[in-house]
Short mmCIF file of C-alpha atoms and ligand atoms in Angstrom, two decimals:
data_model
loop_
_atom_site.label_atom_id
_atom_site.label_comp_id
_atom_site.label_asym_id
_atom_site.label_seq_id
_atom_site.Cartn_x
_atom_site.Cartn_y
_atom_site.Cartn_z
CA MET Y 57 -10.19 -5.08 -7.01
CA ARG Y 58 -7.16 -3.11 -7.69
CA LYS Y 59 -3.99 -4.20 -5.37
CA VAL Y 60 -2.36 -1.86 -2.73
CA LYS Y 61 1.16 -1.81 -3.68
CA VAL Y 62 3.68 -1.90 -1.35
CA ALA Y 63 7.55 -0.77 -1.09
CA LEU Y 64 9.30 -2.21 1.86
CA LEU Y 65 12.59 -0.91 3.06
CA GLY Y 66 14.40 -3.59 5.84
CA ALA Y 67 12.68 -6.78 4.19
CA THR Y 68 15.02 -8.92 6.07
CA GLY Y 69 14.43 -7.53 9.51
CA SER Y 70 12.30 -8.39 12.20
CA ILE Y 71 9.29 -5.47 11.59
CA GLY Y 72 10.12 -6.57 7.37
CA LYS Y 73 9.52 -10.17 8.01
CA SER Y 74 6.48 -9.74 9.82
CA THR Y 75 5.10 -7.40 7.27
CA LEU Y 76 5.86 -9.82 4.53
CA GLU Y 77 3.73 -12.50 6.70
CA ILE Y 78 1.11 -10.19 6.41
CA LEU Y 79 1.58 -9.74 2.19
CA ARG Y 80 1.51 -13.49 1.93
CA LYS Y 81 -1.67 -13.72 3.55
CA TYR Y 82 -3.24 -11.30 1.72
CA ARG Y 83 -1.48 -12.04 -1.30
CA ASP Y 84 -5.27 -10.78 -3.43
CA ARG Y 85 -4.86 -7.76 -1.27
CA PHE Y 86 -1.54 -6.98 -1.58
CA GLU Y 87 1.40 -6.76 -4.16
CA LEU Y 88 5.20 -6.26 -3.28
CA ILE Y 89 6.41 -3.70 -5.63
CA ALA Y 90 10.15 -3.01 -4.12
CA PHE Y 91 12.08 -3.75 -1.51
CA SER Y 92 14.92 -3.18 0.29
CA VAL Y 93 18.08 -5.15 2.02
CA HIS Y 94 21.59 -3.61 3.50
CA ASN Y 95 23.48 -6.83 2.80
CA ASN Y 96 21.33 -10.12 3.18
CA LEU Y 97 21.49 -11.69 -0.21
CA GLU Y 98 20.01 -14.50 0.61
CA GLY Y 99 16.96 -13.10 2.06
CA PHE Y 100 16.80 -10.46 -0.90
CA GLN Y 101 17.08 -14.31 -3.56
CA ARG Y 102 14.17 -15.96 -1.47
CA ILE Y 103 12.13 -12.24 -1.31
CA VAL Y 104 12.29 -11.98 -5.51
CA GLU Y 105 11.28 -16.30 -5.42
CA GLU Y 106 8.50 -16.05 -3.51
CA PHE Y 107 7.12 -12.62 -4.02
CA SER Y 108 8.45 -11.18 -7.69
CA PRO Y 109 8.75 -7.91 -6.94
CA LYS Y 110 9.80 -5.69 -9.53
CA ILE Y 111 12.79 -3.49 -8.03
CA GLY Y 112 14.98 -5.06 -5.33
CA VAL Y 113 17.37 -2.48 -3.28
CA ILE Y 114 20.89 -2.73 -1.46
CA THR Y 115 21.87 0.03 0.65
CA GLY Y 116 24.94 -1.82 2.39
CA ALA Y 117 27.99 -2.40 0.72
CA ALA Y 118 26.73 -6.10 -0.56
CA GLU Y 119 26.66 -6.54 -4.57
CA LEU Y 120 25.07 -9.31 -6.50
CA ILE Y 121 26.45 -10.45 -9.59
CA SER Y 122 23.89 -11.20 -11.67
CA PRO Y 123 20.52 -9.81 -9.92
CA PRO Y 124 17.30 -11.48 -10.90
CA ILE Y 125 15.08 -8.32 -10.94
CA ARG Y 126 16.36 -4.73 -11.38
CA THR Y 127 18.33 -3.91 -8.72
CA LEU Y 128 19.47 -0.32 -7.38
CA TYR Y 129 21.92 0.61 -4.50
CA GLY Y 130 22.10 3.34 -1.60
CA ARG Y 131 20.57 6.07 -0.37
CA GLU Y 132 19.40 7.50 -3.64
CA ALA Y 133 17.88 3.66 -4.46
CA LEU Y 134 15.75 4.17 -2.05
CA ILE Y 135 14.55 7.68 -2.47
CA GLU Y 136 13.88 6.70 -6.09
CA VAL Y 137 11.99 4.30 -4.86
CA ALA Y 138 10.18 6.14 -2.22
CA SER Y 139 9.30 8.17 -4.94
CA LEU Y 140 7.76 5.90 -7.68
CA ARG Y 141 4.36 6.78 -8.81
CA GLU Y 142 2.90 2.95 -8.62
CA VAL Y 143 3.96 2.66 -4.99
CA ASP Y 144 0.80 3.59 -2.24
CA ILE Y 145 2.49 2.81 1.26
CA ILE Y 146 6.11 2.69 1.59
CA VAL Y 147 6.62 0.56 5.32
CA VAL Y 148 9.99 2.29 6.46
CA ALA Y 149 11.53 -0.37 8.49
CA THR Y 150 15.18 -0.09 7.56
CA ALA Y 151 17.52 -0.34 10.90
CA GLY Y 152 19.81 3.38 11.12
CA ASN Y 153 19.60 7.12 9.87
CA MET Y 154 18.82 5.87 6.28
CA GLY Y 155 15.57 6.04 7.11
CA VAL Y 156 14.64 9.72 6.60
CA TYR Y 157 15.02 10.00 3.30
CA PRO Y 158 12.01 7.57 1.67
CA THR Y 159 10.25 8.67 4.48
CA ILE Y 160 10.43 12.43 3.90
CA PHE Y 161 10.11 11.38 -0.44
CA GLY Y 162 7.37 9.30 0.30
CA LEU Y 163 5.43 11.97 2.37
CA LYS Y 164 6.51 14.55 -0.80
CA SER Y 165 4.73 11.90 -2.98
CA GLY Y 166 1.98 12.07 -1.32
CA LYS Y 167 2.41 8.45 -0.46
CA ARG Y 168 1.42 6.70 3.07
CA VAL Y 169 4.65 6.01 4.84
CA ALA Y 170 4.24 2.99 7.59
CA LEU Y 171 7.19 4.03 9.49
CA ALA Y 172 8.86 2.25 11.57
CA ASN Y 173 12.38 3.26 12.20
CA LYS Y 174 13.08 5.09 14.90
CA GLU Y 175 15.53 7.12 13.58
CA THR Y 176 13.67 9.39 11.27
CA LEU Y 177 11.19 11.00 13.79
CA VAL Y 178 14.04 11.00 17.09
CA SER Y 179 17.03 12.68 14.81
CA PHE Y 180 15.04 14.34 12.38
CA GLY Y 181 11.63 15.15 14.04
CA GLN Y 182 11.42 18.29 12.88
CA ILE Y 183 12.26 18.21 9.14
CA VAL Y 184 9.87 15.06 8.89
CA ILE Y 185 7.10 16.81 10.37
CA ASP Y 186 7.28 19.80 8.60
CA GLU Y 187 7.18 17.83 5.52
CA TYR Y 188 4.68 15.89 6.79
CA LYS Y 189 3.16 19.28 7.21
CA LYS Y 190 3.30 20.80 3.31
CA SER Y 191 2.42 16.86 1.92
CA ARG Y 192 -1.02 15.31 1.06
CA GLY Y 193 1.07 11.86 2.49
CA GLU Y 194 0.04 9.65 5.48
CA LEU Y 195 2.32 8.69 8.30
CA ILE Y 196 1.02 6.22 9.75
CA PRO Y 197 3.53 4.50 13.35
CA VAL Y 198 3.99 1.14 13.23
CA ASP Y 199 6.00 1.17 16.59
CA SER Y 200 3.12 -0.89 18.71
CA GLU Y 201 2.91 2.21 21.62
CA HIS Y 202 2.44 5.07 18.94
CA SER Y 203 0.04 2.84 17.02
CA ALA Y 204 -2.11 2.67 19.95
CA LEU Y 205 -1.66 6.52 20.57
CA PHE Y 206 -2.84 6.71 17.38
CA GLN Y 207 -5.48 5.08 17.09
CA LEU Y 208 -7.03 6.50 20.77
CA THR Y 209 -6.15 10.07 19.73
CA GLU Y 210 -7.68 10.62 16.51
CA LYS Y 211 -11.23 10.71 17.78
CA TYR Y 212 -10.38 12.25 20.77
CA GLY Y 213 -7.03 14.63 20.57
CA ASP Y 214 -8.56 17.66 21.39
CA GLN Y 215 -9.79 16.70 24.43
CA MET Y 216 -6.21 14.66 25.59
CA GLU Y 217 -3.98 15.94 29.07
CA GLU Y 218 -1.36 13.59 28.42
CA LEU Y 219 0.03 10.45 27.12
CA ILE Y 220 1.10 7.52 28.29
CA LEU Y 221 3.18 5.15 26.91
CA THR Y 222 4.03 1.67 28.64
CA ALA Y 223 7.30 -0.63 29.03
CA SER Y 224 7.82 -4.07 29.76
CA GLY Y 225 10.82 -3.00 31.68
CA GLY Y 226 13.00 -5.44 29.32
CA PRO Y 227 14.63 -8.94 31.26
CA PHE Y 228 16.64 -6.06 34.20
CA ARG Y 229 13.78 -4.37 35.07
CA ASN Y 230 14.18 -5.43 38.83
CA MET Y 231 17.89 -5.77 39.04
CA SER Y 232 20.13 -3.61 40.57
CA ARG Y 233 22.77 -1.64 39.06
CA GLU Y 234 25.57 -3.97 40.74
CA GLU Y 235 23.57 -6.79 39.35
CA MET Y 236 23.82 -5.33 35.95
CA GLU Y 237 27.26 -4.85 36.14
CA LYS Y 238 27.87 -8.57 35.32
CA VAL Y 239 25.32 -9.00 32.88
CA SER Y 240 25.98 -10.41 29.27
CA ILE Y 241 25.20 -9.98 25.50
CA ASP Y 242 23.11 -13.12 26.08
CA ASP Y 243 21.29 -11.98 28.53
CA VAL Y 244 20.51 -8.67 27.42
CA LEU Y 245 19.25 -10.49 24.07
CA LYS Y 246 16.57 -12.48 26.16
CA HIS Y 247 13.95 -10.01 26.15
CA PRO Y 248 10.33 -11.05 27.87
CA VAL Y 249 8.23 -10.68 25.53
CA TRP Y 250 8.58 -9.05 22.24
CA ARG Y 251 11.06 -11.09 19.55
CA MET Y 252 12.78 -8.06 17.84
CA GLY Y 253 16.05 -7.10 15.83
CA LYS Y 254 19.29 -6.86 18.40
CA LYS Y 255 19.58 -3.06 18.24
CA ILE Y 256 15.94 -2.28 19.69
CA THR Y 257 16.58 -5.59 22.09
CA VAL Y 258 19.39 -4.08 23.74
CA ASP Y 259 17.69 -0.29 23.90
CA SER Y 260 14.52 -2.26 25.87
CA ALA Y 261 17.30 -3.73 27.90
CA THR Y 262 18.78 0.50 28.96
CA LEU Y 263 15.19 2.14 28.55
CA MET Y 264 16.38 3.88 25.83
CA ASN Y 265 14.12 2.46 23.22
CA LYS Y 266 11.72 4.19 25.97
CA GLY Y 267 13.59 6.71 25.76
CA LEU Y 268 13.42 7.15 22.17
CA GLU Y 269 9.98 6.48 21.87
CA VAL Y 270 8.75 9.51 24.14
CA ILE Y 271 10.70 11.65 21.52
CA GLU Y 272 9.02 9.85 18.72
CA ALA Y 273 5.68 10.61 20.19
CA HIS Y 274 6.49 14.01 20.90
CA TRP Y 275 6.71 14.32 17.27
CA LEU Y 276 4.15 12.39 16.68
CA PHE Y 277 1.14 13.75 18.85
CA ASN Y 278 2.76 17.56 18.91
CA LEU Y 279 3.04 17.49 22.63
CA SER Y 280 5.37 18.90 24.94
CA PRO Y 281 7.82 16.43 26.86
CA ASP Y 282 5.78 16.72 30.39
CA ARG Y 283 2.68 15.57 29.07
CA ILE Y 284 4.28 12.23 27.80
CA LYS Y 285 4.90 9.54 30.41
CA VAL Y 286 6.36 6.34 30.64
CA LEU Y 287 4.38 3.21 32.72
CA ILE Y 288 6.57 0.54 33.35
CA HIS Y 289 3.68 -2.76 32.71
CA PRO Y 290 5.61 -5.75 32.57
CA GLN Y 291 2.62 -7.97 31.25
CA SER Y 292 2.77 -5.48 27.09
CA ILE Y 293 -1.02 -5.97 26.74
CA LEU Y 294 -1.96 -2.11 27.41
CA HIS Y 295 0.45 0.03 24.74
CA GLY Y 296 -0.94 2.75 25.30
CA LEU Y 297 -2.76 4.86 27.51
CA VAL Y 298 -4.73 8.66 26.64
CA LYS Y 299 -5.64 10.41 29.90
CA MET Y 300 -8.69 12.60 29.05
CA LYS Y 301 -9.26 16.01 30.69
CA ASP Y 302 -11.78 14.77 32.84
CA GLY Y 303 -9.75 12.54 34.54
CA ALA Y 304 -10.94 9.43 32.37
CA TYR Y 305 -8.38 6.57 30.88
CA LEU Y 306 -8.53 5.46 27.19
CA ALA Y 307 -6.29 2.51 26.63
CA HIS Y 308 -5.49 0.25 23.89
CA MET Y 309 -5.11 -3.16 24.45
CA SER Y 310 -3.83 -6.35 22.11
CA TYR Y 311 -1.99 -9.36 21.87
CA PRO Y 312 1.78 -8.40 22.29
CA ASP Y 313 3.05 -9.10 18.09
CA MET Y 314 4.31 -6.42 16.26
CA LYS Y 315 1.49 -7.86 13.45
CA ILE Y 316 -0.70 -6.28 14.83
CA PRO Y 317 0.42 -2.67 14.23
CA ILE Y 318 2.01 -3.38 11.17
CA GLN Y 319 -0.86 -4.23 9.47
CA TYR Y 320 -3.29 -1.93 11.32
CA ALA Y 321 -0.83 0.85 9.62
CA LEU Y 322 -1.20 -1.05 6.13
CA THR Y 323 -5.35 -1.68 5.96
CA TYR Y 324 -6.28 1.61 7.88
CA PRO Y 325 -8.78 3.30 8.23
CA GLU Y 326 -9.99 -0.26 8.01
CA ARG Y 327 -9.42 -3.40 10.18
CA TRP Y 328 -9.02 -6.68 8.80
CA GLN Y 329 -9.05 -10.01 10.14
CA CYS Y 330 -5.46 -10.66 12.16
CA ASP Y 331 -6.07 -14.50 13.34
CA PHE Y 332 -1.99 -15.29 13.67
CA VAL Y 333 -2.64 -14.05 17.28
CA SER Y 334 -5.02 -13.19 19.62
CA LEU Y 335 -5.60 -12.76 23.17
CA ASP Y 336 -7.63 -14.40 25.96
CA LEU Y 337 -8.56 -11.87 28.13
CA SER Y 338 -9.44 -14.76 30.73
CA SER Y 339 -6.71 -16.26 30.73
CA LEU Y 340 -4.29 -13.04 31.63
CA ARG Y 341 -2.73 -12.88 34.92
CA PRO Y 342 -2.72 -9.93 36.58
CA LEU Y 343 -1.50 -6.87 34.78
CA GLU Y 344 0.85 -4.29 36.85
CA PHE Y 345 1.46 -1.28 36.33
CA TYR Y 346 4.17 1.25 38.14
CA GLY Y 347 6.41 4.55 37.31
CA PRO Y 348 10.46 3.73 36.09
CA ASP Y 349 12.84 4.13 38.13
CA THR Y 350 15.45 6.66 36.35
CA ASN Y 351 18.34 6.13 39.47
CA ARG Y 352 18.91 2.49 37.75
CA PHE Y 353 17.57 2.94 34.27
CA PRO Y 354 19.46 7.30 33.43
CA LEU Y 355 19.08 6.80 29.67
CA LEU Y 356 15.47 7.47 29.73
CA LYS Y 357 16.02 10.66 31.74
CA LEU Y 358 18.84 11.41 29.54
CA ALA Y 359 16.16 11.38 26.37
CA TYR Y 360 13.51 13.87 28.44
CA GLU Y 361 16.44 16.52 28.55
CA ALA Y 362 17.60 15.43 24.87
CA LEU Y 363 13.70 16.41 24.21
CA SER Y 364 13.23 19.09 26.08
CA PHE Y 365 16.64 20.89 24.65
CA GLY Y 366 16.24 20.43 21.28
CA GLY Y 367 18.00 21.03 18.67
CA ILE Y 368 20.78 18.58 18.05
CA MET Y 369 20.90 16.62 21.38
CA PRO Y 370 18.30 14.33 20.39
CA CYS Y 371 20.59 13.56 16.95
CA VAL Y 372 23.81 13.21 18.71
CA MET Y 373 22.00 10.96 22.11
CA ASN Y 374 20.11 8.76 19.40
CA ALA Y 375 24.04 8.73 17.29
CA ALA Y 376 25.93 7.88 20.85
CA ASN Y 377 23.53 5.24 21.71
CA ASP Y 378 23.65 3.61 18.41
CA VAL Y 379 28.26 3.45 18.46
CA ALA Y 380 27.92 2.16 22.20
CA VAL Y 381 24.78 -0.64 21.48
CA GLU Y 382 27.41 -1.29 18.23
CA SER Y 383 30.25 -2.13 20.78
CA PHE Y 384 28.13 -3.39 23.48
CA LEU Y 385 27.04 -6.39 20.85
CA LYS Y 386 30.78 -6.47 19.33
CA GLY Y 387 31.77 -7.83 22.90
CA GLU Y 388 33.99 -4.02 23.52
CA ILE Y 389 32.28 -2.61 26.39
CA ARG Y 390 30.14 -3.84 28.94
CA PHE Y 391 26.40 -3.50 29.45
CA LEU Y 392 26.43 -0.09 31.76
CA ASP Y 393 28.99 1.36 29.41
CA ILE Y 394 26.51 1.80 26.91
CA GLU Y 395 25.17 4.94 28.99
CA LYS Y 396 28.91 6.45 30.11
CA VAL Y 397 29.83 6.47 26.31
CA VAL Y 398 25.88 8.14 25.82
CA PHE Y 399 26.64 10.90 28.70
CA ALA Y 400 29.61 11.16 27.93
CA THR Y 401 28.97 12.31 24.31
CA PHE Y 402 26.00 14.42 25.41
CA ASP Y 403 27.95 16.20 27.99
CA SER Y 404 30.34 17.42 25.50
CA PHE Y 405 27.78 18.80 22.77
CA VAL Y 406 25.23 20.33 25.15
CA LYS Y 407 27.75 22.84 26.22
CA GLU Y 408 27.98 24.49 22.74
CA SER Y 409 24.66 23.44 21.71
CA VAL Y 410 21.78 25.73 20.97
CA PRO Y 411 18.36 24.78 20.54
CA GLY Y 412 16.21 25.29 16.82
CA LYS Y 413 15.74 24.23 13.64
CA LEU Y 414 18.42 22.46 11.69
CA SER Y 415 19.16 21.12 8.17
CA LEU Y 416 18.73 17.69 7.80
CA GLU Y 417 22.60 17.77 6.14
CA ALA Y 418 23.49 19.98 9.31
CA LEU Y 419 22.07 17.09 11.03
CA GLU Y 420 24.03 14.08 9.37
CA ARG Y 421 27.21 16.08 10.13
CA PHE Y 422 26.23 16.39 13.78
CA ASN Y 423 25.20 12.55 13.82
CA SER Y 424 28.92 11.96 12.06
CA GLU Y 425 30.47 14.18 15.02
CA ALA Y 426 28.61 12.07 17.71
CA ARG Y 427 29.38 9.29 16.48
CA ALA Y 428 33.21 10.20 15.97
CA LYS Y 429 33.24 11.19 19.92
CA ALA Y 430 31.16 8.05 20.96
CA THR Y 431 33.70 5.97 19.42
CA GLU Y 432 36.62 7.66 21.13
CA THR Y 433 35.21 7.24 24.60
CA VAL Y 434 34.55 2.92 23.65
CA THR Y 435 38.18 2.95 22.56
CA ARG Y 436 39.54 4.95 26.12
CA ILE Y 437 37.21 2.26 27.64
CA LYS Y 438 38.21 -0.61 25.52
CA ASN Y 439 41.61 -0.20 26.47
P1 NDP U 585 16.18 -5.50 12.05
O1 NDP U 585 17.78 -5.63 12.73
O2 NDP U 585 15.62 -6.40 12.72
O3 NDP U 585 16.10 -5.42 10.82
C1 NDP U 585 16.57 -4.34 9.86
C2 NDP U 585 16.48 -4.65 8.89
O4 NDP U 585 17.28 -3.35 7.75
C3 NDP U 585 16.90 -5.45 8.01
O5 NDP U 585 16.31 -5.36 6.16
C4 NDP U 585 18.51 -5.05 7.58
O6 NDP U 585 18.98 -6.01 5.89
C5 NDP U 585 18.21 -3.67 7.17
N1 NDP U 585 19.66 -2.48 7.14
C6 NDP U 585 20.29 -2.94 8.21
N2 NDP U 585 21.18 -1.77 8.79
C7 NDP U 585 21.24 -0.96 7.64
C8 NDP U 585 20.95 -0.01 7.35
N3 NDP U 585 22.60 1.21 8.21
N4 NDP U 585 20.59 1.11 6.42
C9 NDP U 585 19.41 0.61 5.88
N5 NDP U 585 19.21 -0.57 6.07
C10 NDP U 585 19.55 -1.14 7.16
O7 NDP U 585 16.09 -4.26 12.69
P2 NDP U 585 14.11 -4.44 13.29
O8 NDP U 585 13.33 -5.06 12.46
O9 NDP U 585 14.20 -4.63 15.03
O10 NDP U 585 13.75 -2.84 13.63
C11 NDP U 585 14.10 -2.31 12.44
C12 NDP U 585 13.49 -0.69 12.63
O11 NDP U 585 12.21 -0.84 13.11
C13 NDP U 585 14.16 0.01 13.37
O12 NDP U 585 15.08 1.13 13.51
C14 NDP U 585 13.48 -0.19 15.37
O13 NDP U 585 14.17 0.68 15.80
C15 NDP U 585 12.06 -0.27 14.56
N6 NDP U 585 10.84 -0.81 15.87
C16 NDP U 585 11.23 -2.09 15.39
C17 NDP U 585 10.48 -3.01 16.15
C18 NDP U 585 10.50 -4.25 16.24
O14 NDP U 585 9.67 -4.88 17.03
N7 NDP U 585 11.59 -5.21 15.72
C19 NDP U 585 9.50 -2.39 16.93
C20 NDP U 585 9.21 -0.61 16.46
C21 NDP U 585 10.28 -0.40 16.03
P3 NDP U 585 19.94 -7.05 6.41
O15 NDP U 585 18.70 -7.90 6.42
O16 NDP U 585 20.28 -7.35 4.60
O17 NDP U 585 21.35 -6.41 7.43
MG1 MG U 586 7.76 0.09 21.11
#
């Protein structure tokens, strides 16, 4: 049987490592052709030794003196890998904006893009979806909620009324704002359910992650913001629900482990055994559901505003949040300062912003401007 050829971008991250576990388990069915890291050279070497890929990409500033395989650098290299004729599936699991380039070029060259990277749809959603519609490529979401909704809407999409994304609520779901004033970096990084990269773990604590997911869902499932809802579900067993026109709900349940949706994106439309994890329904604690409190978690509300406004605003919000989270993780600002930085940046752009379509270059420019503005606010808070 011909092996499915995979390019894994962001191979040293949390999603990257889970993807490698699947490739390791199904060595007879998948072949890793190319991969990328940002600066993790040790991780680079380990992947080369174990999987013998043909091409490695380094997107950060690091350099290999005597590379063991063909090694390419930077954004252009991601585009080259995404366009390689022999690659069947590109897993885009990089952090940051760079994910948009291999996504677009993968789609252009008719490949399956298994998309984990959030920035791609949050900041550049219109461009990516326009490209997807023109292409012969496939866009399969990897994030657990979107994977759930992808599976639910595929069959009944035309009969649905609204989509519901669940959220664990993060480590502070029951905390008052006064208590949130005092939380440390370690408190924020203790996610109650998921083990993920640091950036997304901070976003889960502010609920910005769910806001970004609402924006992604808008692009993936072509629904207006008022038809995309969020439900706090601390046990994270149901990942997505669809409310149908007749009032019935369809839901997707699984053990909360990213390997399940990653594997589905790789094997779709087939389902292969995924015995890393399993869900024992009879031993489940009661499942709870309640609405999010946007007074305590205002960034979720802001994400809806950014989406409703459109144009540059989701990109601006995402850029500001990225800077704020980076600064928080460096210990420069406190937890609740993250939202201050995001709101200040958002407000300064929204006054002059006009909704509408923009080019990738224009959005990248606004992204940089928003980052600069957010950095100014961080500096003011620090001093
Ligand atoms: P990690 O921080 O764990 O890993 C990021 C990966 O991307 C690493 O391989 C890293 O390389 C590389 N990388 C870091 N910075 C850049 C950059 N500026 N440009 C290109 N590559 C970079 O992140 P996660 O795996 O948690 O998340 C990856 C993406 O998937 C994010 O967009 C996230 O929002 C999304 N996602 C993650 C989920 C999860 O469960 N973790 C769930 C759903 C979506 P190096 O090791 O060399 O630094
Ligand atoms: Mg998610």
